[in-house]
Amino acid sequence: MKTQVAIIGGGPSGLLLSQLLHLQGIDTVVLERKTKDYVLGRIRAGVLEIGLVNQMRAAGVAERMDKEGIIHHGTVISYGDDQIGINFSDHVDATVMVYGQTEVTRDLYTAREAMNGKIVFDVEGVQINDADTDAPYVTYTVDGSEQRLDCDYVAGCDGFHGVSRQTIPAETRREFEKVYPFGWLGILSKTPPVHDELIYASSDIGFALCSMRNANLSRYYVQCDLSDKVENWSDAAFWDALKRRIPEEHADNLITGPSIEKSIAPLRSFVSEPMKWGRLFLCGDAAHIVPPTGAKGLNTAASDVHYLSQALIQFYDNGDQAGIDGYSAKALARVWKAERFSWWMTSLLHRFPGQSDFDFKMQQAEVAFLKDNANAQAVLAQNYVGLPY
Ligand code: APR
Ligand code: PHB
């Protein structure tokens, strides 16, 4: 089989790239190791930057998002009972869209299938060969038979545990990592959200986040120990921990209910450079991971996809290699800014085991400065809604 762009990974990065290239007449094949149902069963965050919203619209997959998504004009940062309302429009001409990232993936699958996009599920043993030549090819097994896919380029959209990043020789890769000494315990409940905006809550006993999917589906998180196990947390224990970390006025209004999903996720910052090696490009979680505190995971994958799709379209339209040659530097410039914001939000709002009294005071001073300073709030707003592509 031959294609122009082989895409490894059928998550949001791979699907959005495939859709954007298809609309410009560029042929792709997506190779996904799981089933579609498995991919759509992943619970993921739900805040979309305007850049991703616009890409979804440009990709022709925004109808349900525009109908069911909730536009948010601000967010709340709280410390104990103290609340800081960040009103985006006071600082930037942008909003965010609250719409489950699982729904983004679902909408992309619907569009790709409607256009007979070539997506191969349940692939095994994917190998990217000769990426550092002018004739790369991908080998894999499906239904027990070995396959070869010749291509012009390979897009590694296969996430943190994929094969693409590892295809780049170790001596060529530079990896940067910070593992946080805590995790997030998250639940999904069929209850109305506690507030009409997200609440990023810091308290003396740890972080909490109040989010949502729609008017009757809420997503909540509390900071937990890395050694914690989901089975240690009853629903009642979760709701108690949440109430003790969010401002009293919200705790008093919180409508609790049975969890329909409960899981613990570790937090890490990670970047692998470069994001291009020969004719292999890395996109999304294959190249970088952020702690979810800044809601930058999918949104940074989206800017990678924007740069790469534009570069490939430019090449196939008129042979101009500039975008391709400049992809890694351009993507990394924005990746690192997203890493910084995600690290800053995480460092500001969480309680670190063994944190010194001085560090605790620094956190409190940072929150006090944010509360008192419009410029500090503007910086948070600009980063949260998404820096320009
Ligand atoms: N072969 C084929 N497919 C693979 C392989 C492989 N060797 N390894 C992983 N995959 C698939 C996974 O099954 C998954 O469906 O690649 C896909 C990667 O998807 P994600 O991990 O969601 O990564 P990405 O598409 O970059 O999405 C980035 O989206 O949902 C948000 O916040 C989330 O940060 C994440 C962001
Ligand atoms: C979510 O809704 O799951 C969510 C929202 C914002 C974040 C992280 C997660 O920063």
XYZ file of C-alpha atoms and ligand atoms in Angstrom:
435
model
C 0.000 0.000 0.000
C 1.224 3.574 -0.634
C 0.110 6.933 0.723
C 1.433 10.468 0.936
C 1.375 10.778 4.750
C 1.342 7.761 7.068
C -0.173 8.730 10.433
C 0.630 6.559 13.440
C -2.118 6.906 16.041
C -5.868 7.438 15.793
C -6.253 9.810 18.738
C -7.219 13.469 18.340
C -3.831 14.492 16.886
C -3.798 11.836 14.190
C -7.433 12.250 13.259
C -7.350 16.059 13.085
C -4.210 15.922 10.927
C -5.788 13.320 8.652
C -8.948 15.386 8.255
C -7.137 18.671 7.542
C -4.857 17.030 4.951
C -7.734 15.160 3.320
C -9.603 18.435 2.775
C -6.600 19.619 0.756
C -6.479 16.438 -1.325
C -3.541 14.925 0.514
C -3.814 11.176 0.978
C -3.273 9.693 4.444
C -3.573 6.343 6.181
C -4.096 6.241 9.958
C -2.714 3.230 11.812
C -4.299 2.730 15.253
C -3.335 -0.103 17.587
C -6.628 -0.158 19.497
C -10.270 -0.365 18.410
C -12.341 2.766 17.868
C -14.488 1.937 20.891
C -11.377 1.671 23.063
C -10.095 5.039 21.852
C -13.494 6.641 22.480
C -13.676 5.077 25.930
C -10.852 7.247 27.239
C -11.991 9.978 29.655
C -10.094 13.140 28.817
C -10.157 16.831 29.746
C -12.667 19.246 28.277
C -11.349 22.773 27.648
C -10.674 23.782 24.040
C -8.603 26.849 23.137
C -9.948 29.099 20.379
C -7.175 27.806 18.093
C -8.495 24.256 18.322
C -12.106 25.438 18.021
C -11.193 27.251 14.801
C -9.345 24.189 13.469
C -12.390 22.027 14.173
C -14.520 24.529 12.248
C -12.002 24.633 9.382
C -11.967 20.824 9.354
C -15.750 20.758 8.999
C -16.246 18.805 12.214
C -17.564 21.530 14.535
C -21.342 21.206 14.148
C -21.943 19.226 17.375
C -19.253 21.161 19.268
C -20.874 24.477 18.350
C -24.273 23.078 19.348
C -23.381 21.252 22.568
C -20.178 22.984 23.668
C -20.305 25.646 26.374
C -18.430 28.906 25.779
C -16.679 30.118 28.915
C -15.693 33.757 29.387
C -13.652 33.240 32.537
C -12.442 30.923 35.251
C -12.030 31.060 39.031
C -8.802 30.597 40.977
C -9.488 30.103 44.673
C -7.345 29.797 47.760
C -9.381 28.646 50.743
C -12.440 30.911 50.679
C -10.629 33.630 48.743
C -11.703 33.703 45.092
C -10.127 35.414 42.072
C -12.405 35.690 39.064
C -10.366 35.808 35.849
C -12.617 37.392 33.245
C -10.949 36.642 29.917
C -12.556 39.532 28.021
C -10.992 42.035 30.463
C -7.638 41.006 29.002
C -7.972 39.173 25.676
C -10.442 38.943 22.835
C -10.987 35.223 23.248
C -12.970 32.617 25.127
C -12.613 28.862 25.647
C -15.034 26.104 24.687
C -15.933 23.468 27.269
C -16.502 20.300 25.244
C -15.231 16.840 26.114
C -12.052 15.892 24.242
C -13.545 12.451 23.834
C -16.331 14.171 21.873
C -13.721 15.941 19.728
C -12.292 12.515 18.890
C -15.757 11.121 18.236
C -16.600 13.961 15.859
C -13.319 13.444 14.013
C -13.988 9.719 13.606
C -17.480 10.451 12.294
C -16.060 12.857 9.706
C -13.209 10.591 8.630
C -15.536 7.644 8.197
C -18.058 9.743 6.274
C -15.247 10.635 3.851
C -14.021 7.027 3.671
C -10.816 7.971 5.440
C -8.363 5.072 5.583
C -8.054 4.066 9.247
C -6.638 0.658 10.155
C -7.517 -0.487 13.685
C -5.959 -3.193 15.821
C -2.567 -2.847 14.168
C 0.383 -4.476 15.890
C 4.148 -4.215 15.689
C 4.248 -0.844 13.946
C 7.770 -0.005 12.807
C 8.839 3.185 11.073
C 11.616 2.396 8.590
C 14.059 4.606 6.676
C 12.566 7.788 8.130
C 15.960 9.408 7.530
C 15.779 8.695 3.789
C 13.601 9.986 0.941
C 11.632 6.730 0.940
C 10.298 5.988 4.408
C 7.909 3.116 4.958
C 5.915 1.679 7.824
C 5.542 -2.019 8.539
C 2.870 -3.501 10.792
C 0.712 -6.548 11.311
C -3.060 -6.640 11.143
C -5.206 -9.762 11.433
C -2.001 -11.747 11.563
C -0.742 -10.587 8.171
C 2.309 -8.396 7.724
C 1.783 -5.150 5.852
C 3.993 -2.461 4.337
C 2.911 1.151 3.834
C 5.180 3.242 1.610
C 4.827 6.977 2.100
C 6.387 10.387 1.570
C 6.186 11.368 5.242
C 5.309 9.816 8.627
C 3.383 11.701 11.330
C 3.962 10.189 14.767
C 0.693 10.911 16.570
C 0.915 7.816 18.759
C 1.065 9.401 22.182
C 3.552 9.100 25.004
C 3.769 5.307 24.825
C 3.984 5.085 21.057
C 6.820 3.976 18.792
C 7.422 7.231 16.918
C 9.522 9.072 19.476
C 11.613 5.945 20.034
C 12.305 5.795 16.286
C 14.439 8.901 16.621
C 17.926 7.701 17.672
C 18.559 8.195 21.405
C 21.722 10.143 20.631
C 19.648 12.590 18.593
C 16.894 13.059 21.153
C 17.063 15.493 24.076
C 14.393 14.750 26.684
C 13.286 17.040 29.494
C 11.080 15.757 32.309
C 9.613 16.785 35.630
C 7.514 14.269 37.589
C 5.228 15.831 40.215
C 4.996 14.176 43.674
C 1.219 13.825 43.550
C -1.606 12.721 41.276
C -5.170 13.725 40.451
C -8.103 11.587 41.508
C -10.909 12.379 39.087
C -14.578 11.457 38.999
C -17.392 11.914 36.537
C -20.890 12.300 38.014
C -24.310 12.861 36.507
C -24.820 15.962 38.600
C -25.145 19.655 37.719
C -21.810 21.526 37.863
C -21.204 23.374 41.121
C -20.520 26.638 39.263
C -20.963 28.001 35.760
C -17.194 28.409 35.377
C -14.306 26.100 36.241
C -12.867 26.482 39.737
C -9.138 25.812 40.222
C -9.018 25.536 44.015
C -5.966 25.582 46.236
C -6.211 24.936 49.955
C -4.034 24.039 52.923
C -4.857 20.376 52.313
C -4.353 20.288 48.557
C -5.699 21.146 45.106
C -9.133 20.527 43.638
C -10.740 21.302 40.270
C -14.429 21.697 39.536
C -15.140 21.185 35.841
C -17.995 19.969 33.689
C -19.058 18.300 30.434
C -22.613 19.653 30.224
C -25.452 20.944 32.429
C -25.890 17.526 33.982
C -22.459 15.939 33.811
C -19.701 17.187 36.099
C -16.007 16.392 36.248
C -14.166 16.903 39.556
C -10.581 16.263 40.661
C -8.747 16.312 43.996
C -4.990 16.145 44.450
C -3.959 12.800 45.911
C -0.772 11.013 46.939
C 1.143 9.181 44.224
C 0.787 6.007 46.295
C -2.996 6.405 46.475
C -5.287 3.834 44.911
C -8.767 4.417 43.486
C -10.133 1.628 45.679
C -9.078 3.660 48.734
C -11.572 6.358 47.790
C -15.283 5.897 48.328
C -17.530 8.433 46.634
C -18.334 9.870 50.065
C -14.615 10.321 50.827
C -14.117 12.043 47.485
C -16.991 14.484 47.978
C -15.766 15.263 51.506
C -12.243 15.975 50.244
C -13.605 18.179 47.460
C -15.847 20.174 49.793
C -12.939 20.842 52.145
C -10.810 22.310 49.327
C -13.231 24.586 47.491
C -14.686 27.860 48.764
C -17.443 27.372 51.337
C -20.124 29.030 49.205
C -19.535 26.414 46.502
C -19.130 23.532 48.940
C -22.536 24.414 50.382
C -24.098 24.307 46.882
C -22.320 21.167 45.693
C -24.744 18.504 44.426
C -23.127 15.124 44.875
C -24.047 11.822 43.305
C -22.628 8.414 42.401
C -19.407 8.435 40.371
C -19.781 6.943 36.894
C -16.027 7.024 36.379
C -13.217 7.279 38.926
C -9.492 7.191 38.163
C -6.110 8.466 39.293
C -3.672 10.112 36.867
C -0.040 10.987 37.592
C 1.276 14.416 36.673
C 4.358 15.034 34.610
C 5.959 17.642 32.362
C 7.845 16.148 29.437
C 9.316 17.345 26.148
C 11.345 15.417 23.589
C 13.370 17.440 21.078
C 13.543 17.551 18.087
C 9.984 16.987 16.821
C 11.263 16.117 13.338
C 13.825 13.530 12.226
C 14.230 13.074 8.490
C 10.712 12.512 7.178
C 9.231 11.653 10.599
C 7.336 14.330 12.508
C 6.115 14.049 16.114
C 2.757 15.560 17.084
C 0.976 15.829 20.417
C 1.640 13.499 23.308
C 4.244 11.617 21.237
C 6.494 14.640 21.780
C 5.271 16.316 24.949
C 3.178 15.893 28.078
C 1.837 18.570 30.404
C 0.238 18.321 33.850
C -3.509 18.865 33.242
C -3.642 21.963 35.468
C -3.427 24.292 32.484
C -5.727 22.255 30.180
C -2.980 22.286 27.536
C -2.714 18.613 26.489
C -4.971 18.486 23.452
C -4.607 22.214 22.820
C -0.843 21.912 22.344
C -1.329 18.832 20.171
C -3.672 21.011 18.107
C -1.017 23.663 17.492
C 1.437 20.936 16.430
C -1.180 19.684 13.975
C -1.758 23.214 12.710
C 1.930 23.762 11.976
C 2.430 20.324 10.437
C -0.693 20.384 8.285
C 0.204 23.852 6.980
C 3.762 22.704 6.233
C 2.632 19.602 4.333
C -0.043 21.510 2.397
C 2.578 24.124 1.449
C 4.903 21.359 0.232
C 2.318 19.447 -1.764
C 0.891 22.664 -3.242
C 4.134 24.162 -4.521
C 7.108 22.088 -3.368
C 8.065 24.655 -0.735
C 9.966 22.816 2.033
C 10.228 25.812 4.414
C 7.381 24.754 6.683
C 8.615 21.171 6.801
C 12.174 22.195 7.588
C 10.994 24.676 10.220
C 8.324 22.487 11.825
C 10.227 21.314 14.898
C 11.486 24.760 15.919
C 8.108 26.365 15.336
C 6.147 23.698 17.238
C 8.609 23.594 20.138
C 8.476 27.379 20.585
C 4.783 27.117 21.485
C 5.155 23.757 23.275
C 7.598 25.244 25.781
C 5.250 28.159 26.526
C 2.454 25.678 27.215
C 4.835 23.676 29.413
C 5.712 26.805 31.351
C 2.085 27.790 31.966
C 1.129 24.237 32.975
C 4.113 24.026 35.346
C 3.288 27.445 36.804
C -0.385 26.600 37.459
C 0.630 23.261 38.979
C 3.343 24.784 41.185
C 1.022 27.561 42.326
C -2.004 25.527 43.303
C -0.808 22.210 44.701
C 0.595 21.290 48.118
C 3.978 19.688 47.691
C 4.981 16.965 50.172
C 7.646 18.380 52.501
C 7.054 21.890 51.195
C 9.018 24.399 53.264
C 7.214 27.206 55.106
C 9.035 29.648 52.855
C 7.758 27.903 49.674
C 4.249 27.922 51.149
C 4.573 31.675 51.715
C 5.770 32.113 48.125
C 2.628 30.378 46.864
C 0.438 32.584 49.024
C 2.270 35.713 47.834
C 1.876 34.644 44.196
C -1.889 34.189 44.694
C -2.102 37.535 46.522
C -0.253 39.231 43.642
C -2.593 37.576 41.118
C -5.584 38.841 43.096
C -4.275 42.434 43.237
C -2.631 42.826 39.822
C -4.534 43.141 36.542
C -1.352 42.502 34.558
C -0.818 39.202 36.367
C -4.426 38.261 35.617
C -3.909 39.255 31.973
C -0.928 36.915 31.691
C -2.987 34.048 33.116
C -5.896 34.838 30.776
C -3.671 35.056 27.678
C -2.113 31.676 28.444
C -5.347 29.975 29.459
C -7.341 30.919 26.333
C -4.303 29.966 24.236
C -1.319 31.885 22.933
C -1.446 32.675 19.210
C -0.306 29.990 16.744
N 0.733 1.928 16.825
C -0.464 2.494 16.498
N -1.163 3.304 17.314
C -0.606 3.576 18.520
C 0.650 3.054 18.920
C 1.323 2.205 18.009
N 2.508 1.677 18.327
N 0.930 3.527 20.169
C -0.112 4.302 20.530
N -1.028 4.339 19.549
C -2.309 5.064 19.529
C -3.046 5.024 20.862
O -3.855 3.865 20.975
C -3.865 6.306 20.805
O -5.149 6.078 20.250
O -2.026 6.431 19.319
C -3.062 7.225 19.872
C -2.460 8.407 20.621
O -3.521 9.223 21.096
P -3.318 10.158 22.409
O -2.543 9.403 23.410
O -4.677 10.689 22.763
O -2.392 11.334 21.903
P -2.762 12.579 20.999
O -3.628 12.175 19.852
O -1.478 13.263 20.737
O -3.685 13.482 21.956
C -3.055 14.417 22.767
O -5.337 14.713 23.530
O -7.041 13.702 24.659
C -6.054 14.650 24.734
O -5.171 15.420 26.721
C -5.082 14.358 25.824
O -2.817 15.144 25.829
C -3.743 14.318 25.156
C -3.999 14.924 23.811
C -11.601 18.513 32.653
O -12.733 19.009 32.437
O -11.390 17.286 32.698
C -10.437 19.469 32.871
C -10.645 20.828 32.693
C -9.580 21.709 32.896
C -8.343 21.211 33.269
C -8.139 19.837 33.433
C -9.199 18.958 33.231
O -7.314 22.083 33.477
